[in-house]
Coordinates of C-alpha atoms in Angstrom, one line a residue:
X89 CA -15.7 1.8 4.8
X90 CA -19.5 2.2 5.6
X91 CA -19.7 5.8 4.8
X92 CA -22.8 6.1 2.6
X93 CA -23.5 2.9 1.4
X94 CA -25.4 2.6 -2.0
X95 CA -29.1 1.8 -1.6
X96 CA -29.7 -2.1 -2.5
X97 CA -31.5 -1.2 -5.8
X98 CA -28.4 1.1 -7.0
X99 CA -25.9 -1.4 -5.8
X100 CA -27.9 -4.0 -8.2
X101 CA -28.0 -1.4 -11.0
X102 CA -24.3 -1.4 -10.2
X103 CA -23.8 -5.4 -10.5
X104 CA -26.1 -5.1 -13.4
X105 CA -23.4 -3.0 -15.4
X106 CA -20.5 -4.4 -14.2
X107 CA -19.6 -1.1 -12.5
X108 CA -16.0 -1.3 -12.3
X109 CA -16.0 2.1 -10.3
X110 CA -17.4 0.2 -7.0
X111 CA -14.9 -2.9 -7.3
X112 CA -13.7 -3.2 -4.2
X113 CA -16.4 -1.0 -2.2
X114 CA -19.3 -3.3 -3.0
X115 CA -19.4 -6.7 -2.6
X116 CA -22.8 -8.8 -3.4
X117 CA -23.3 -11.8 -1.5
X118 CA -26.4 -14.2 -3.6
X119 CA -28.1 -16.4 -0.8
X120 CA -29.1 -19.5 -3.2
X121 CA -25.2 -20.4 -3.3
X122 CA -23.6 -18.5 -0.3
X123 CA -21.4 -17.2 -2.4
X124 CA -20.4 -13.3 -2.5
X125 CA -19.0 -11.7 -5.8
X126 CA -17.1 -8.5 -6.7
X127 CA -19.4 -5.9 -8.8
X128 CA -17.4 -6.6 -12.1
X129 CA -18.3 -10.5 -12.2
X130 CA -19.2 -12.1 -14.9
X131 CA -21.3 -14.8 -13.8
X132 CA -24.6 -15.3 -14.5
X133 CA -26.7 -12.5 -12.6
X134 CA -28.3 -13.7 -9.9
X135 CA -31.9 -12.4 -9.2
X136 CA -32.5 -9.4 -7.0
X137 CA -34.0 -10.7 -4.3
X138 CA -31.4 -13.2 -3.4
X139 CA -28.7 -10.5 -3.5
X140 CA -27.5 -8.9 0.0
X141 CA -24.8 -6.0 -0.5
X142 CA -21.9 -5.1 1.4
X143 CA -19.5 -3.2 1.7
X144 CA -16.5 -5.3 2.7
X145 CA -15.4 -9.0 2.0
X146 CA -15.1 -9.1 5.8
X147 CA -18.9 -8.0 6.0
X148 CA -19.9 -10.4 3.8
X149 CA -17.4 -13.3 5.7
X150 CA -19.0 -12.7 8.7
X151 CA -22.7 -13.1 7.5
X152 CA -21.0 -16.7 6.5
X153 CA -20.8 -15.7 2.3
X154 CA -17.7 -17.9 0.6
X155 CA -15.4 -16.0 -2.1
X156 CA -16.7 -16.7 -5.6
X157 CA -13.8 -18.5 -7.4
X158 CA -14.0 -16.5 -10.4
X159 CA -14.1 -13.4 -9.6
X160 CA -11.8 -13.9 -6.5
X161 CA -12.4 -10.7 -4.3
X162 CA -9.2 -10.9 -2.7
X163 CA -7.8 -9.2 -6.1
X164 CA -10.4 -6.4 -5.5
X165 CA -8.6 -2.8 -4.9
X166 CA -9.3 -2.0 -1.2
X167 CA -10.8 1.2 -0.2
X168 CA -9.2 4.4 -0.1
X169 CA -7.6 4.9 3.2
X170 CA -7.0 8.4 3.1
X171 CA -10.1 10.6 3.4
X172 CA -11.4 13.8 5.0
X173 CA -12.9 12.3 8.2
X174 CA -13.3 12.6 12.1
X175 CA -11.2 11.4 14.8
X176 CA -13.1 7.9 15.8
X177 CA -12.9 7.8 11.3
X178 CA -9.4 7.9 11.6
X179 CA -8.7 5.9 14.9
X180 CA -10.8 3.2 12.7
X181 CA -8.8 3.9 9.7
X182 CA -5.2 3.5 11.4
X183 CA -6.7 0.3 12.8
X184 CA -7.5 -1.1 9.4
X185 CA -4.0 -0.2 8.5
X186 CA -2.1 -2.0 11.6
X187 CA -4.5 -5.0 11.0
X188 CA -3.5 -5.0 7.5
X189 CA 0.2 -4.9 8.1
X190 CA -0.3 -7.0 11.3
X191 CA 2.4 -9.8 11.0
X192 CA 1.4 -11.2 14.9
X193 CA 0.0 -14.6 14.6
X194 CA -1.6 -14.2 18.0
X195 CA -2.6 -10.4 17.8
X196 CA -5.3 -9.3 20.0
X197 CA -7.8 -6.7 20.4
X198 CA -5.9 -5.6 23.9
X199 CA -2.7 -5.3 21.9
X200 CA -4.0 -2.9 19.1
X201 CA -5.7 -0.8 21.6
X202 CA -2.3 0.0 22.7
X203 CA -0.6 0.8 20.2
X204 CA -3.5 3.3 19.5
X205 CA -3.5 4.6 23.1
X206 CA -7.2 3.9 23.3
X207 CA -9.6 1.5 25.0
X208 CA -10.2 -1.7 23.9
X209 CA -13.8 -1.4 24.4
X210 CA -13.6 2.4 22.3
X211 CA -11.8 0.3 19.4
X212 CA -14.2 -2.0 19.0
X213 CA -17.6 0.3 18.8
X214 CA -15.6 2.8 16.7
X215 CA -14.0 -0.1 14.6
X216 CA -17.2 -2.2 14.1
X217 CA -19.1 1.5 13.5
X218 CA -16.5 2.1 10.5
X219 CA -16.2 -1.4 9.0
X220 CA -19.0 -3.3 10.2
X221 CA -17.0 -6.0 11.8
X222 CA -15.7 -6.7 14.3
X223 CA -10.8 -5.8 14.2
X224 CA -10.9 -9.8 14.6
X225 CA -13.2 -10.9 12.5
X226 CA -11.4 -8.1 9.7
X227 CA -8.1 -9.6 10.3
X228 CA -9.4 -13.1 10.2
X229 CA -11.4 -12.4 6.6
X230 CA -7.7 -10.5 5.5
X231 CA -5.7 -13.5 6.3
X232 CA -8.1 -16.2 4.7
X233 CA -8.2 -14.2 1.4
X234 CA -4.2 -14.0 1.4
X235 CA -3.9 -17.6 2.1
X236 CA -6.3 -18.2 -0.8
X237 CA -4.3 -16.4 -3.4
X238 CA -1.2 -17.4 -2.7
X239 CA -2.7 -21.2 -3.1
X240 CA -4.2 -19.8 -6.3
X241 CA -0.9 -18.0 -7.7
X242 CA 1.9 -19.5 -5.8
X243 CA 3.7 -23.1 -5.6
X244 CA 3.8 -22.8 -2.4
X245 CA 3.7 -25.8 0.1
X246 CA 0.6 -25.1 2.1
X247 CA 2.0 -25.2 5.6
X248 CA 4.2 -22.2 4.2
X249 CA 0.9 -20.8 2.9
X250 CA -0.6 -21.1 6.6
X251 CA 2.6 -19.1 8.2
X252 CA 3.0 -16.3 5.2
X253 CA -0.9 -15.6 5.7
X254 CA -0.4 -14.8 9.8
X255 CA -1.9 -18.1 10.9
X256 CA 0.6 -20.0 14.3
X257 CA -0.3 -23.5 13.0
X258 CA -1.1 -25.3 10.2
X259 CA -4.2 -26.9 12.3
X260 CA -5.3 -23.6 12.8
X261 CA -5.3 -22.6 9.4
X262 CA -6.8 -26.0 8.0
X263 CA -9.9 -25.4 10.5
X264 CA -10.4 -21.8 10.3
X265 CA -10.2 -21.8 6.3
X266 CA -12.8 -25.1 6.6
X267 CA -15.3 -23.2 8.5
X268 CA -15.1 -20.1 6.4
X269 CA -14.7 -21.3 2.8
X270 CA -16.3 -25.2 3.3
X271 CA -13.4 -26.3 1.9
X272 CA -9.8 -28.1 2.4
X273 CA -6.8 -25.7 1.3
X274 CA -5.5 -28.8 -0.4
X275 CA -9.0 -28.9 -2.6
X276 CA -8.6 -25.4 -3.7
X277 CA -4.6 -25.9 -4.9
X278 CA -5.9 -28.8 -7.0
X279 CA -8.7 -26.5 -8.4
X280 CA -6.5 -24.2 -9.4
X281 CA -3.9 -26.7 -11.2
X282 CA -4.0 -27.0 -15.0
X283 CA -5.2 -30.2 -16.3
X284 CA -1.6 -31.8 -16.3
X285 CA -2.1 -30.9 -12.2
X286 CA 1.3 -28.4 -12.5
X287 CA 1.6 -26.0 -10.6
X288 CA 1.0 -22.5 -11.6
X289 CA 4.1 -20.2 -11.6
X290 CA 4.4 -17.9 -8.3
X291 CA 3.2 -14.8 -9.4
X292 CA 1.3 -12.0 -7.0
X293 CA -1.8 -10.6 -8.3
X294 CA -2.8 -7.4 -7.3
X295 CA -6.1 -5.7 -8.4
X296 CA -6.7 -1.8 -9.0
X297 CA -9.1 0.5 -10.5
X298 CA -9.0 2.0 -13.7
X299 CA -7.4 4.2 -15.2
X300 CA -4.1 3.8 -14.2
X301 CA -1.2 5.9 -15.7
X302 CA 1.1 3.3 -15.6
X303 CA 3.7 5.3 -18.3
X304 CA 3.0 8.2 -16.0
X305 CA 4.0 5.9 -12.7
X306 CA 7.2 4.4 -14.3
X307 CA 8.6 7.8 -15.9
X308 CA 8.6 9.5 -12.4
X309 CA 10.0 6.3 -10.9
X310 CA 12.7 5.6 -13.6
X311 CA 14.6 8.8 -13.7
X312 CA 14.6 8.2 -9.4
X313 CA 16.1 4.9 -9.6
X314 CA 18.9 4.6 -7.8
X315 CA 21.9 2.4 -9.3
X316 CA 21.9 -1.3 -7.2
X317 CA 18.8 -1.1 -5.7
X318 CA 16.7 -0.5 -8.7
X319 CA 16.2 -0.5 -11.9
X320 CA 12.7 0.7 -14.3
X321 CA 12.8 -0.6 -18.1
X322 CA 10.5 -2.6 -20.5
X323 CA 7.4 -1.4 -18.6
X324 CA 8.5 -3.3 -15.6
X325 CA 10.4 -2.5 -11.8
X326 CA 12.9 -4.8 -10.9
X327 CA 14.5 -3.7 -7.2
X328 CA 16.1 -5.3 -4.2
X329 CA 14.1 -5.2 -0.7
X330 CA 14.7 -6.0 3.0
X331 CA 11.8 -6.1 5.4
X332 CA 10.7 -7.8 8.8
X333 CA 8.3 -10.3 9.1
X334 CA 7.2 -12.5 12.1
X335 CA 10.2 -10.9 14.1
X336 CA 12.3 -12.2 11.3
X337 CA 14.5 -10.3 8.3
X338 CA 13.7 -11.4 4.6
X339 CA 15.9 -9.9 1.9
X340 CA 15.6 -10.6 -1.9
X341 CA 14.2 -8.7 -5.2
X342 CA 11.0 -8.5 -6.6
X343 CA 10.4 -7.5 -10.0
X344 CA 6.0 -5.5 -10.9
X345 CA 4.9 -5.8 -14.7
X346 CA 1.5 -4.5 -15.9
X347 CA 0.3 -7.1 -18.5
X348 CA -3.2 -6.9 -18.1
X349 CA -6.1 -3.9 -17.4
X350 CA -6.9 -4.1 -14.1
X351 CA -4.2 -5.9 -12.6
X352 CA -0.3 -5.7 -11.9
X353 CA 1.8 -9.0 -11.5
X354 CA 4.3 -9.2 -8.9
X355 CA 7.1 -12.2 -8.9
X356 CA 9.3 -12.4 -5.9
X357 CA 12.5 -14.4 -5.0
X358 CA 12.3 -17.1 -2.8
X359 CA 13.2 -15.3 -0.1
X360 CA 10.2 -12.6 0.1
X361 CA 7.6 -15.1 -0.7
X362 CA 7.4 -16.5 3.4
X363 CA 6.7 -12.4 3.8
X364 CA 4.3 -11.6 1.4
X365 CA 1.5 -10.9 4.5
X366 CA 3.9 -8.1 5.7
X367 CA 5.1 -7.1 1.6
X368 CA 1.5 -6.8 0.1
X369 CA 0.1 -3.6 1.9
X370 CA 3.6 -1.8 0.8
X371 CA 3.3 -3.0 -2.6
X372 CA -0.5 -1.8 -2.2
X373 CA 0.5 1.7 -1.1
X374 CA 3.9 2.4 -3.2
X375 CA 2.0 1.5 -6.5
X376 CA -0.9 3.8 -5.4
X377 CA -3.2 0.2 -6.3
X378 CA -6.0 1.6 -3.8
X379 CA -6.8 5.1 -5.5
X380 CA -10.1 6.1 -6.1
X381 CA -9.3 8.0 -9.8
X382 CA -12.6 9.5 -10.6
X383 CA -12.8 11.4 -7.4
X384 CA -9.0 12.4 -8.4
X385 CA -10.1 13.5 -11.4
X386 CA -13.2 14.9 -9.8
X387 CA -10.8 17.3 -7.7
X388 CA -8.4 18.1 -10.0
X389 CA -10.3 19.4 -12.7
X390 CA -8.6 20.1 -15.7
X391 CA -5.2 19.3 -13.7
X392 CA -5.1 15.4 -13.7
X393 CA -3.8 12.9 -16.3
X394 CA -6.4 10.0 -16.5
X395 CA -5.6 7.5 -14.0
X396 CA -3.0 9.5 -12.5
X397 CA -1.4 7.8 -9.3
X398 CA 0.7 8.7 -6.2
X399 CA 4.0 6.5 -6.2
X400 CA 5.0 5.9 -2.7
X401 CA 7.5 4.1 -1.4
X402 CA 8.7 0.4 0.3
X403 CA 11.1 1.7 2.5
X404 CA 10.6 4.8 5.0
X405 CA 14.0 4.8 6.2
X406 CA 15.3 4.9 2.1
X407 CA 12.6 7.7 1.1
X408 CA 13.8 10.1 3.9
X409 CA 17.2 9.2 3.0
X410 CA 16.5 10.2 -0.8
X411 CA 14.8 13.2 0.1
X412 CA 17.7 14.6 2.5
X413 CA 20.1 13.7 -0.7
X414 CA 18.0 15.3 -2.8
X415 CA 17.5 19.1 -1.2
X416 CA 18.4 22.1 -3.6
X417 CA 20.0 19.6 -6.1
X418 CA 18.3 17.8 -9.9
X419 CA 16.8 14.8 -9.6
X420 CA 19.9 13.3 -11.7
X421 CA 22.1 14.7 -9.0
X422 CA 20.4 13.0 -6.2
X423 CA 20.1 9.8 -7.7
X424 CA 24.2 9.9 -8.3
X425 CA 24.5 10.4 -4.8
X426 CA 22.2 7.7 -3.8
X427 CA 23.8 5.7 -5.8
X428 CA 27.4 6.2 -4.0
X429 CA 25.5 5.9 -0.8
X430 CA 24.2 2.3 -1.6
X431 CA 27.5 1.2 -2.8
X432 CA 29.5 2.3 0.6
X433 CA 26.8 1.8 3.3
X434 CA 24.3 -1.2 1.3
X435 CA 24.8 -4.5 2.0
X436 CA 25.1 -7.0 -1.3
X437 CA 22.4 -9.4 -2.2
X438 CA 22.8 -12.5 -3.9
X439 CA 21.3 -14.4 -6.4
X440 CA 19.1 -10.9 -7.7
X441 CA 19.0 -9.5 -11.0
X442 CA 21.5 -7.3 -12.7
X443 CA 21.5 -3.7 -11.1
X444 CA 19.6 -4.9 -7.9
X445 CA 22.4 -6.4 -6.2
X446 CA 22.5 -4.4 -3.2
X447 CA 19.7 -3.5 -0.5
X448 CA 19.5 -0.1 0.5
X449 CA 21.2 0.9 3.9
X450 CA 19.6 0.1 7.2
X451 CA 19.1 3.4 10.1
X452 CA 21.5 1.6 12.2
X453 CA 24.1 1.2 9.6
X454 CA 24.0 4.7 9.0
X455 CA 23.9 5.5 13.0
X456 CA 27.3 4.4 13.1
X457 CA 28.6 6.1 10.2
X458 CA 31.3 9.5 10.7
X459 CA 30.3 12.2 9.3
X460 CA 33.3 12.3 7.4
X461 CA 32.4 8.7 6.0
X462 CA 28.9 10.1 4.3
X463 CA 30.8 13.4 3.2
X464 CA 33.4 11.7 1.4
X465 CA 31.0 10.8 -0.7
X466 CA 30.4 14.2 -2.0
X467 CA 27.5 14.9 0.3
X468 CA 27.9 18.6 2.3
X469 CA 29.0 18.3 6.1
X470 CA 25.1 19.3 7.0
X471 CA 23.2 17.1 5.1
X472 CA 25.7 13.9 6.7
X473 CA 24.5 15.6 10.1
X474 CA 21.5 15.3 9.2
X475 CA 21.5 11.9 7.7
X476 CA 23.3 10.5 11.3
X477 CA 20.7 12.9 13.6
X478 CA 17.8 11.0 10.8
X479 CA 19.0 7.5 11.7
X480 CA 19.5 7.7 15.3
X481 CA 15.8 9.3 15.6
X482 CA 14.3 6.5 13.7
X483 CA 13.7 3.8 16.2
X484 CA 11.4 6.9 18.1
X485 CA 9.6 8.5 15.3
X486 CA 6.3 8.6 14.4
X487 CA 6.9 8.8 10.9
X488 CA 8.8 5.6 11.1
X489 CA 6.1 3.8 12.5
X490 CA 3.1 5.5 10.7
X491 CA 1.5 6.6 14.3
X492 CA -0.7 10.0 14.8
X493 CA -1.3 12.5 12.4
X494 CA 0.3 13.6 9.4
X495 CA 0.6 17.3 10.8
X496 CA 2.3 15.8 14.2
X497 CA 4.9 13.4 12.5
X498 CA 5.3 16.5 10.2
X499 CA 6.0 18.9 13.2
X500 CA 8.4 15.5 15.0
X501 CA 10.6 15.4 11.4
X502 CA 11.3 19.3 11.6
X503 CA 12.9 18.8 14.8
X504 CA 15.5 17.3 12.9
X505 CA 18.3 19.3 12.1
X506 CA 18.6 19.8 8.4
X507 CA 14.6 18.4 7.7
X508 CA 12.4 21.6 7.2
X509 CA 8.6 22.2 6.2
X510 CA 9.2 21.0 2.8
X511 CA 11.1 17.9 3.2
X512 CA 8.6 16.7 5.9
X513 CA 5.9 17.5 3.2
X514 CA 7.4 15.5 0.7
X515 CA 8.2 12.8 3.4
X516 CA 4.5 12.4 4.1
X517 CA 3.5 12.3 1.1
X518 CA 4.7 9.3 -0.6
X519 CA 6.4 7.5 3.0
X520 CA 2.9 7.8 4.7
X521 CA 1.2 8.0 0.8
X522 CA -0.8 11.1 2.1
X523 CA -3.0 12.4 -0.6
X524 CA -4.1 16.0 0.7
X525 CA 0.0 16.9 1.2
X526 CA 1.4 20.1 -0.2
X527 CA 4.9 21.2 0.2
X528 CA 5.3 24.6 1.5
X529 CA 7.1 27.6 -0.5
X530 CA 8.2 24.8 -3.6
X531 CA 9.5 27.5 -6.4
X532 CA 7.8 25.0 -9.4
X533 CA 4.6 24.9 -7.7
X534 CA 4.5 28.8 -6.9
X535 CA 5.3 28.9 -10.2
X536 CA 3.0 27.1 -11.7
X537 CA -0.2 28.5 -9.2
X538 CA 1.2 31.9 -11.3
X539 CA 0.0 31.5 -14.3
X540 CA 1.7 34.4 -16.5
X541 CA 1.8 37.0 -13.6
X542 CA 4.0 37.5 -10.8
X543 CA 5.1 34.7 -8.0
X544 CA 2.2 35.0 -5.5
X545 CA 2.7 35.3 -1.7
X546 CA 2.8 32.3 0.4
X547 CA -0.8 33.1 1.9
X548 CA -1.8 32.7 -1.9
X549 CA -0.2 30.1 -2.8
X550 CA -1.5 27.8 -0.1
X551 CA -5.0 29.7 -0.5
X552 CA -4.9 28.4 -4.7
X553 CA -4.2 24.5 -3.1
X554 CA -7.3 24.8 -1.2
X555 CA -9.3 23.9 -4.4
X556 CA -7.5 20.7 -5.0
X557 CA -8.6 19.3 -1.8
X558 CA -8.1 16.4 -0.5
X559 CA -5.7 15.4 -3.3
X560 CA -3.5 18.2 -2.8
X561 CA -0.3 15.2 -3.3
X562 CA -1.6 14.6 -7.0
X563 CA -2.1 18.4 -8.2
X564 CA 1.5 18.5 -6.9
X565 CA 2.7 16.2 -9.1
X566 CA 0.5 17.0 -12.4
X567 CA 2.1 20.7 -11.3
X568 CA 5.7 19.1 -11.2
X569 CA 5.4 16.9 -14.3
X570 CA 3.8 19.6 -16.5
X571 CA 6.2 22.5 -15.3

């Protein structure tokens, strides 16, 4: 984002320090190598007068900068994409996102115009106002990075580098990331080989800022896991996943470890690696990787956990399905009956660890289910209805496919019979990882907003949320946790 950049001599006070609180907002780019750095390098500093700042890679891409091979920016934590903002900010915003998802090797300007209902000419001067580059030149500098970790971290072969990353040919891929980086793809792979030239083993590297409550991430994510999708122990989530990717279906498991500060580790199976382009931004937003903590905490007050983060999800379809399954019933409840769900509607996965060996249900699996198939399982007659109605829609929502505003797909989910205020809430807030959401009329949080007098009235309630703006999502669940 470009909104109020730091001045150049507080973005060199910044490098000076080591700043970790600007990784992956500032990027310096020092004109004697042509190389451009992340704030927390620890190279040599260079002299102030042959720094340039920016605040993207792709900025600093286009201005012809290579990524320094130390500090390799594409681990950086990205922006927050969630902020108070305008409507060209949040056309610009929702841009970023379907460029980052983008899994079209021959994507055009034209094409994402479309899909935002806007002109292609409007997309460019909003995008290029918001990011400083142009959408092409952004998804270019997103796909090069990608293709230069997975040649850093991964064994794989580098034609299937050149597909996973978005690019339609290797040729392509072998020219672009020679113009950009000066360098054959080969070249780097060797660079990053051992001295015995092995190759390292596949492993995903994803940066984020600290703090991060990872014991606060994994104890609300463990007592949610549902049995044969998932699984949380030893500091580590192990769970089955099925996604698209290049018009084509990848299933397999993937298992997220933090080892180190700053970083989570991600292995996949064979299977998800040719879809890591389309997996990363999920596993960005479900681990909450891009969150901005101090101005959490800066929100919050007194009510945050250091580091506290907003787990989302991977899979829409299966957090609207939990949620449904989990009205005006425990946590433990819902996760039995998700549980039975997966093991009638999921299909099995093989070759994937112990108690990942199913993928959760797919909408049109459950389009074709009976009502009487779902209720057998325990589940009321109206919450099956609902689950059917929920499936059918799904193809149509906005929700589904992250489009409009939060308030709109909101308002499309309550159309849904058996969905109300609150389970749209909760649905937007970690399917669409919306920070500012907060569930209407929730009994804990009422509670909570209390203190030790009586309940407060609804126009209170929302009135005492106003202060925890635009986190509203955390406080929710620092309220929950600490109830």
């Amino acid at each position: 984002m470009l909104t109020d950049p730091l001045p150049p001599d507080a973005a060199y006070a910044a490098l000076q320090a080591h700043d970790a609180r600007f990784d992956g907002r500032l990027y310096v780019g020092v004109t004697s190598t042509g190389i451009y750095c992340r704030p927390v390098c620890r190279v040599r500093l260079p002299r102030r007068e042959n720094c340039r700042f920016f605040s993207t890679a792709a900025q600093a891409e286009a201005e012809r900068f290579r990524p320094c091979m130390k500090c390799r920016p594409e681990l950086a934590p990205r922006a927050l994409p969630w902020t108070t903002m305008d409507a060209s900010r949040t056309l610009a915003a929702q841009a970023a996102a379907w460029l980052d998802a983008c899994d079209d090797a021959e994507a055009s300007v034209e094409g994402l115009a479309a899909h935002l209902g806007i002109t292609s000419r409007h997309l460019r001067r909003i995008f290029l106002a918001e990011h400083g580059v142009s959408p092409l030149q952004y998804l270019q500098t997103r796909r090069l990075l990608l293709a230069k970790a997975l040649l850093t971290d991964s064994a794989l072969p580098v034609q299937d580098v050149a597909y996973a990353a978005g690019f339609a040919s290797l040729r392509r891929f072998n020219a672009a990331f020679l113009e950009h980086y000066r360098l054959q793809p080969t070249a780097l792979r060797r660079a990053g080989r051992d001295g015995s030239g092995h190759a390292p083993t596949s492993r995903l590297r994803l940066g984020y800022r600290e703090p991060y409550d990872v014991a606060g991430v994994l104890a609300f994510l463990a007592p949610r896991a549902v049995a044969g999708v998932e699984r949380v122990e030893q500091g580590a989530i192990t769970r089955s996943l099925a996604l698209t990717h290049a018009g084509q279906r990848h299933a397999g498991w993937l298992r997220v470890g933090f080892l180190r500060p700053g970083e989570a580790a991600v292995e996949l199976s064979p299977t998800l690696w040719p879809a890591v382009g389309s997996l990363l931004p999920l596993l960005r937003r479900w681990l909450d990787l891009d969150a901005d903590p101090d101005a959490i905490a800066a929100a919050l007050g007194g009510a945050s956990v250091p580091g506290q983060r907003l787990p989302g999800c991977l899979d829409r379809f299966e957090l609207t399905v939990r949620a449904v399954l989990g009205q005006q019933v425990t946590v433990a409840a819902a996760r039995t009956l998700a549980g039975r769900f997966v093991e009638r509607f999921g299909e099995p996965l093989a070759d994937a660890p112990d108690g990942c060996q199913r993928l959760f249900p797919t909408p049109e699996r459950i389009a074709a289910a009976t009502r009487d198939d779902i209720a057998s399982l325990g589940i009321i007659g109206r919450r099956a209805d609902s689950l059917i109605a929920l499936a059918q829609a799904w193809p149509t929502l906005a929700f589904a496919r992250r489009e409009g505003s939060p308030e709109a797909a909101a308002a499309e989910l309550t159309q849904i019979p058996g969905i109300g205020p609150w389970t749209a809430g909760y649905m937007l807030m970690r399917g669409w990882s919306w920070p500012d959401a907060f569930p209407p009329g929730d009994v804990v949080l009422r509670k909570a907003l209390s203190g030790d007098g009586p309940l407060v009235s609804p126009k209170a309630y929302l009135a005492a949320a106003e202060r925890y703006r635009p986190f509203r999502s955390y406080a929710v669940l620092h309220l929950w946790r600490h109830a």
